[in-house]
Coordinates of C-alpha atoms in Angstrom, one line a residue:
M1 CA 168.3 139.6 202.6
T2 CA 166.3 139.7 199.4
L3 CA 168.9 141.9 198.0
L4 CA 171.5 139.2 199.0
N5 CA 169.5 136.6 197.4
A6 CA 169.5 138.6 193.9
Y7 CA 173.4 139.6 194.3
A8 CA 173.9 135.3 194.6
A9 CA 171.5 134.6 191.8
T10 CA 173.2 137.5 189.2
Q11 CA 176.2 138.3 190.9
D12 CA 175.4 141.9 190.1
T13 CA 176.7 144.1 192.3
L14 CA 173.8 146.5 192.3
Y15 CA 171.9 144.4 194.5
L16 CA 175.2 144.0 196.7
N17 CA 175.6 147.5 197.3
G18 CA 172.0 147.6 198.4
A19 CA 172.5 145.3 201.2
V20 CA 175.7 146.5 202.1
Q21 CA 174.0 149.7 202.5
A22 CA 171.1 148.3 204.5
A23 CA 173.6 146.5 206.6
R24 CA 175.5 149.9 207.3
A25 CA 172.1 151.3 208.3
L26 CA 171.5 148.7 211.0
A27 CA 175.1 149.0 212.3
W28 CA 174.3 152.9 212.5
G29 CA 171.2 152.1 214.5
Q30 CA 172.6 149.3 216.9
L31 CA 172.0 150.3 220.5
S32 CA 174.5 150.3 223.1
T33 CA 173.0 147.3 224.5
G34 CA 174.2 145.6 221.4
G35 CA 170.4 145.0 219.8
W36 CA 167.8 146.9 217.9
D37 CA 164.8 148.3 218.8
Y38 CA 161.8 147.6 216.2
R39 CA 162.6 151.2 214.5
V40 CA 165.8 153.0 213.9
D41 CA 165.5 157.0 214.2
F42 CA 167.5 158.4 211.3
D43 CA 166.6 162.0 212.2
P44 CA 169.3 163.7 213.4
E45 CA 166.8 165.2 216.5
G46 CA 165.2 162.2 217.1
S47 CA 168.1 160.3 217.3
K48 CA 169.4 162.1 220.1
R49 CA 166.5 160.7 222.3
W50 CA 168.5 157.0 221.5
H51 CA 171.7 155.6 223.3
Y52 CA 173.6 153.7 220.2
R53 CA 176.7 151.9 220.2
R54 CA 178.3 154.4 218.0
D55 CA 177.8 156.7 221.3
V56 CA 179.8 154.1 223.5
D57 CA 182.2 154.3 220.8
M58 CA 182.8 158.0 221.4
G59 CA 183.2 157.6 224.9
D60 CA 179.7 158.5 225.5
S61 CA 178.9 155.4 227.6
D62 CA 175.9 156.5 230.0
P63 CA 172.4 156.0 228.6
G64 CA 171.1 158.4 231.2
D65 CA 167.3 158.7 230.0
R66 CA 167.9 157.8 226.5
R67 CA 166.2 154.7 224.8
H68 CA 168.4 151.9 224.8
R69 CA 166.2 148.7 225.3
S70 CA 167.3 146.0 222.8
V71 CA 164.2 143.5 221.4
F72 CA 164.2 140.1 220.5
D73 CA 160.7 140.2 220.0
D74 CA 159.2 139.4 216.5
D75 CA 163.0 138.3 215.6
T76 CA 163.6 142.1 215.5
S77 CA 167.5 142.1 216.7
Q78 CA 167.8 138.3 215.7
S79 CA 167.0 139.1 211.9
A80 CA 168.9 142.5 212.2
M81 CA 171.9 140.0 213.0
R82 CA 171.3 137.6 210.2
L83 CA 171.5 140.4 207.4
L84 CA 174.7 141.7 209.1
M85 CA 176.5 138.4 209.3
R86 CA 175.6 137.6 206.0
V87 CA 176.6 140.6 204.4
D88 CA 180.1 140.4 206.5
A89 CA 180.6 137.3 205.2
V90 CA 180.2 138.2 201.7
L91 CA 182.5 141.0 201.9
D92 CA 185.1 138.6 203.2
F93 CA 184.8 140.2 206.9
K94 CA 186.8 143.3 205.7
D95 CA 184.2 145.9 206.5
A96 CA 185.2 147.2 209.9
Q97 CA 181.7 149.1 210.7
I98 CA 179.7 145.7 209.6
H99 CA 182.1 143.1 211.2
G100 CA 182.3 145.5 214.5
A101 CA 178.6 145.5 214.7
V102 CA 178.4 141.7 214.4
R103 CA 181.1 141.0 217.0
Y104 CA 179.4 143.8 219.7
G105 CA 176.0 142.3 218.9
L106 CA 176.7 138.5 219.1
D107 CA 178.6 139.4 222.5
A108 CA 175.5 141.3 223.9
F109 CA 173.6 138.2 222.7
L110 CA 175.7 135.9 224.8
R111 CA 176.0 138.2 228.0
V112 CA 172.2 138.6 228.3
Q113 CA 171.5 134.8 227.9
Y114 CA 170.3 133.5 231.7
P115 CA 172.2 130.9 233.4
N116 CA 169.5 128.3 232.6
G117 CA 170.1 129.3 228.5
A118 CA 166.8 131.2 227.9
W119 CA 166.7 134.7 226.8
P120 CA 164.4 137.7 227.8
Q121 CA 162.2 139.4 225.4
R122 CA 164.1 142.9 225.6
W123 CA 166.9 143.8 227.8
V124 CA 168.5 147.1 229.1
K125 CA 170.7 145.3 231.4
F126 CA 172.9 142.1 231.6
P127 CA 171.6 139.6 234.2
N128 CA 173.9 138.6 237.2
P129 CA 174.3 135.0 237.0
D130 CA 174.4 134.9 240.8
D131 CA 170.9 136.2 241.0
F132 CA 169.2 133.4 238.9
S133 CA 168.9 129.5 239.7
V134 CA 168.5 126.9 237.2
G135 CA 165.8 124.3 237.2
K136 CA 162.8 122.5 235.5
A137 CA 159.3 124.2 234.8
R138 CA 156.7 123.6 237.5
Y139 CA 153.2 124.9 237.7
P140 CA 152.4 127.7 240.0
E141 CA 150.5 126.7 243.4
I142 CA 147.9 129.5 242.4
W143 CA 147.4 131.5 239.0
S144 CA 145.1 134.6 238.7
W145 CA 142.2 134.8 235.8
T146 CA 142.5 138.3 235.9
W147 CA 145.8 140.4 234.3
P148 CA 148.2 141.6 236.9
D149 CA 149.7 144.0 234.6
V150 CA 153.5 143.3 235.6
D151 CA 156.6 144.0 233.8
Y152 CA 157.1 140.8 231.7
R153 CA 160.1 142.1 229.4
D154 CA 162.7 140.3 231.3
F155 CA 161.3 137.0 231.5
Y156 CA 162.1 134.1 229.9
T157 CA 160.3 134.5 226.8
F158 CA 159.0 132.0 223.9
N159 CA 156.4 134.3 222.6
D160 CA 156.7 134.7 218.9
N161 CA 159.5 132.3 219.1
A162 CA 162.1 134.8 220.3
I163 CA 164.3 132.0 221.9
A164 CA 164.0 130.0 218.9
D165 CA 165.4 132.7 216.8
V166 CA 168.0 133.7 218.8
I167 CA 169.2 129.5 218.8
D168 CA 169.1 129.9 214.8
V169 CA 171.2 133.0 215.3
M170 CA 173.8 131.5 217.1
L171 CA 174.2 128.3 215.2
E172 CA 174.5 130.5 211.8
A173 CA 176.9 132.5 213.7
Y174 CA 179.1 129.3 214.8
R175 CA 178.8 128.2 211.1
T176 CA 180.0 131.7 210.0
Y177 CA 182.9 132.4 212.1
G178 CA 183.5 129.0 214.0
I179 CA 183.6 130.2 217.3
E180 CA 182.5 127.6 220.1
R181 CA 181.3 130.1 222.2
Y182 CA 178.1 130.6 219.8
L183 CA 177.6 126.8 219.4
N184 CA 177.6 126.5 223.2
A185 CA 174.9 129.3 223.4
A186 CA 172.7 127.4 220.9
L187 CA 173.1 124.2 223.1
K188 CA 172.2 126.2 226.2
G189 CA 169.5 127.5 224.5
G190 CA 168.1 123.7 223.8
D191 CA 168.8 122.8 227.5
F192 CA 166.6 125.3 228.5
M193 CA 163.8 124.3 226.2
V194 CA 164.0 120.5 227.7
M195 CA 164.0 122.2 231.2
A196 CA 160.9 124.7 230.3
Q197 CA 158.6 122.0 229.0
I198 CA 155.8 121.5 231.4
P199 CA 155.0 118.6 233.1
E200 CA 152.4 116.0 232.7
P201 CA 149.6 116.2 232.1
Q202 CA 150.4 118.7 229.6
P203 CA 154.3 118.2 228.3
A204 CA 154.4 121.4 225.9
W205 CA 155.4 124.9 226.7
A206 CA 154.3 128.3 227.8
Q207 CA 154.8 131.5 226.1
Q208 CA 156.8 132.9 228.8
Y209 CA 157.8 131.9 232.7
N210 CA 158.9 134.0 235.5
H211 CA 162.4 133.6 237.2
Q212 CA 160.9 130.6 239.1
M213 CA 160.1 128.6 236.0
E214 CA 156.4 129.1 236.4
P215 CA 154.3 130.1 233.6
V216 CA 153.3 133.6 233.8
W217 CA 151.0 136.4 232.2
A218 CA 152.6 138.5 229.9
R219 CA 150.1 141.1 228.1
R220 CA 146.5 141.2 229.0
F221 CA 145.2 138.8 226.2
E222 CA 148.4 136.5 227.1
P223 CA 147.7 134.5 230.1
A224 CA 149.7 132.1 232.4
S225 CA 148.8 128.8 230.3
V226 CA 150.0 126.2 227.9
T227 CA 150.4 127.2 224.2
G228 CA 149.4 125.6 221.1
G229 CA 150.9 128.3 219.1
E230 CA 154.7 128.5 220.4
S231 CA 154.8 125.0 221.3
F232 CA 155.6 124.1 217.6
G233 CA 158.1 126.7 217.3
I234 CA 160.1 125.3 220.4
M235 CA 159.7 121.5 218.6
R236 CA 160.7 122.8 215.5
A237 CA 163.8 124.4 217.1
L238 CA 164.7 121.1 219.1
L239 CA 164.4 118.9 216.0
D240 CA 166.8 121.5 214.2
L241 CA 169.4 121.5 217.0
A242 CA 169.7 117.8 216.7
V243 CA 169.9 117.9 212.9
H244 CA 172.6 120.4 213.4
T245 CA 174.5 119.5 216.4
G246 CA 174.1 115.8 216.3
E247 CA 172.9 115.6 219.7
M248 CA 169.9 113.4 220.1
K249 CA 168.6 114.3 223.5
Y250 CA 166.8 117.2 222.0
V251 CA 164.4 114.9 219.9
E252 CA 162.9 113.2 223.2
P253 CA 160.6 115.9 224.6
V254 CA 159.3 116.4 221.1
K255 CA 157.4 113.1 221.2
P256 CA 155.2 113.6 224.4
A257 CA 154.6 117.3 223.2
I258 CA 153.2 115.5 219.8
T259 CA 151.0 113.7 222.1
W260 CA 149.7 116.0 224.1
A261 CA 149.0 118.2 220.9
K262 CA 147.0 115.5 219.2
R263 CA 145.0 115.2 222.1
S264 CA 144.3 118.9 222.5
L265 CA 142.9 119.4 218.9
L266 CA 139.5 121.4 218.6
P267 CA 136.6 120.1 216.6
D268 CA 137.8 121.8 213.9
G269 CA 141.5 120.5 213.6
R270 CA 142.8 123.7 215.0
L271 CA 144.5 124.2 218.4
A272 CA 143.9 127.0 221.1
R273 CA 146.8 129.4 221.4
F274 CA 146.0 128.8 224.9
Y275 CA 145.4 126.0 227.6
E276 CA 144.2 126.1 231.2
L277 CA 147.0 124.9 233.3
K278 CA 146.4 121.0 234.2
T279 CA 143.0 121.2 233.1
N280 CA 143.9 121.9 229.6
N281 CA 140.7 123.5 228.7
P282 CA 141.1 125.9 225.6
L283 CA 140.9 129.7 227.1
Y284 CA 139.8 132.5 225.0
F285 CA 139.2 136.0 226.0
V286 CA 136.0 138.3 225.2
R287 CA 135.7 141.3 222.8
D288 CA 136.3 144.9 224.4
T289 CA 136.4 143.6 227.9
Y290 CA 139.4 141.2 227.7
E291 CA 137.5 138.9 230.4
L292 CA 139.3 135.1 230.3
T293 CA 136.7 132.8 229.4
Y294 CA 136.5 129.2 227.9
D295 CA 133.7 130.8 225.7
D296 CA 135.2 131.1 221.9
S297 CA 132.1 133.3 220.7
D298 CA 133.2 136.7 221.1
M299 CA 137.0 137.2 220.9
P300 CA 138.9 139.9 220.1
T301 CA 139.9 139.7 216.4
H302 CA 144.0 141.6 216.5
Y303 CA 145.1 138.2 217.9
A304 CA 145.1 134.5 216.7
F305 CA 143.6 132.8 219.7
K306 CA 143.3 129.5 217.5
V307 CA 145.7 128.4 215.2
T308 CA 146.8 125.7 212.9
G309 CA 146.8 122.3 214.1
E310 CA 146.7 119.1 212.6
S311 CA 149.2 119.7 209.5
R312 CA 151.7 121.4 212.1
I313 CA 151.5 118.1 213.9
A314 CA 151.9 116.2 210.8
A315 CA 154.9 118.5 209.6
V316 CA 156.3 117.8 212.9
E317 CA 155.9 113.7 212.8
S318 CA 157.5 114.3 209.2
Y319 CA 160.6 115.5 210.7
L320 CA 160.7 113.0 213.4
E321 CA 160.4 110.2 210.7
R322 CA 163.3 111.6 208.7
I323 CA 165.3 111.9 211.5
A324 CA 164.9 108.7 213.1
S325 CA 165.5 107.1 209.4
G326 CA 168.9 108.4 209.7
E327 CA 168.6 111.5 206.8
L328 CA 170.4 113.9 209.1
E329 CA 173.1 114.9 206.6
K330 CA 170.3 115.1 203.8
I331 CA 168.2 117.3 206.0
R332 CA 171.0 119.7 206.9
A333 CA 172.0 120.2 203.3
E334 CA 168.5 120.7 202.5
Q335 CA 168.2 123.5 205.0
L336 CA 171.3 124.9 204.3
A337 CA 171.0 125.5 200.8
R338 CA 170.0 128.9 199.5
W339 CA 167.7 127.4 196.6
D340 CA 165.8 124.2 196.8
G341 CA 163.8 122.2 194.2
S342 CA 163.9 122.6 190.4
I343 CA 161.7 124.9 187.8
T344 CA 158.3 123.7 187.1
D345 CA 155.7 125.2 184.8
E346 CA 153.6 126.4 188.0
D347 CA 157.3 128.4 188.6
L348 CA 157.2 129.3 185.0
Q349 CA 153.5 131.2 185.3
E350 CA 154.2 132.6 188.5
I351 CA 157.0 134.4 187.1
S352 CA 155.2 135.5 184.2
G353 CA 152.9 136.9 186.3
M354 CA 155.1 139.3 188.4
I355 CA 156.8 140.7 185.0
D356 CA 153.5 141.3 183.8
S357 CA 152.3 143.0 186.9
L358 CA 155.2 145.5 187.1
D359 CA 154.0 149.0 186.3
G360 CA 156.2 151.2 183.9
H361 CA 158.4 152.3 186.2
G362 CA 159.4 148.4 187.1
R363 CA 157.4 148.9 190.4
W364 CA 154.8 146.1 192.0
V365 CA 152.1 148.9 193.1
E366 CA 148.9 147.4 195.0
D367 CA 145.6 149.0 196.6
G368 CA 146.7 149.3 200.2
H369 CA 146.8 152.2 203.3
M370 CA 148.9 154.6 204.6
R371 CA 149.3 155.7 208.1
S372 CA 148.1 159.0 208.9
R373 CA 150.5 161.7 210.3
E374 CA 147.6 162.5 213.0
R375 CA 147.4 160.4 216.2
G376 CA 144.3 158.1 216.1
K377 CA 142.9 159.0 212.8
P378 CA 142.2 156.2 210.4
Q379 CA 144.2 155.2 207.9
I380 CA 144.3 156.4 204.5
P381 CA 143.5 154.1 201.4
A382 CA 146.2 154.6 198.7
R383 CA 148.3 152.7 195.9
V384 CA 151.2 151.8 197.7
I385 CA 154.4 149.9 197.1
N386 CA 154.1 147.1 199.9
S387 CA 157.6 145.6 201.0
R388 CA 156.3 142.3 201.6
T389 CA 155.3 141.8 197.8
F390 CA 158.8 143.4 196.7
N391 CA 160.6 140.8 199.3
R392 CA 158.5 137.9 197.9
N393 CA 158.5 138.6 194.1
L394 CA 162.3 139.5 193.9
S395 CA 163.3 136.6 196.1
S396 CA 161.1 134.3 193.7
M397 CA 162.7 135.7 190.4
A398 CA 166.3 135.2 192.5
R399 CA 165.4 131.6 192.8
F400 CA 164.0 131.2 189.4
V401 CA 166.9 132.7 187.7
A402 CA 170.0 131.2 189.9
L403 CA 168.1 127.2 189.4
W404 CA 167.4 128.2 185.5
E405 CA 171.0 128.3 185.0

């Protein structure tokens, strides 16, 4: 995506060629189920363990014991699809490999959507609509304080904003291709968000739900609960749907959710990631044992059990106010613009610093770590090129060039 931004700012085909090659690599690694895993194995031997779309195209439709599970978690398949769609559009939809990957993938996104509008975290098959009912979220009669170790991958999943990211893709697909099915899928996803809102006294959302629409456990540190984290991604997605479709029904669930968030704030202005069902007590885990507890004194450090609260509440309230004041067209234009704002003195200083920090080979090199090739061994300190730094800096430079001109 960074290379596409650089191409848009400079019209230098060097950047476009890089983006096209990345898109073709994604098309090569598209799984037979239509999405992507966290990784693509380009090793000739290693790739034989996977069942790809290109295998299906060659008449090899049975995956056997090969891996073919597609992933919505962590914006995995969604981000791949965004890049493919944007490159497809820049190429006027004329690259058969890239365009074919887009159509195959978007069709899979539609087919894996449940009848109620939800999407799973991952999938290896497409749901039979007759096997699923449509209903509103409800509290379970009982829920366990101990991790049940169940397969959660086909649950209705908001965790890490999975469904919100798919809705975003479907809206972009509709803008790009003008096909009503994509818009309808986005609206159906929004309808699911409305149905999934937990009843009072906790009108927010859970990270994941079983097929009876009850909050459930996922990993051993993700309990059946109401979440102070992903609820904000859902609120944002609902407001975005209202802005981009004109459907104001998506605004209404946000108002009680914000009221809940305000009364759920911790003394330091943050929110707990998890709140106990019905009691609304903050939930945490004990380091090492992963025992569920009300005590936050000895939590694991690998996961955010407390999240930003006050500033996100303020951001949602500001968004609500802009919608109420009738700024829909202005908000739409701002969100769809590739570049925002204007060049400031701070921008000049930032870009100057980025240029000065390049080494003699035109690279940003920094202290970091490399993973050991031996399983279980500690990471190795090294001077590294960090892709996050590269993307941030080059995107900032592209914005600077575009707005400067």
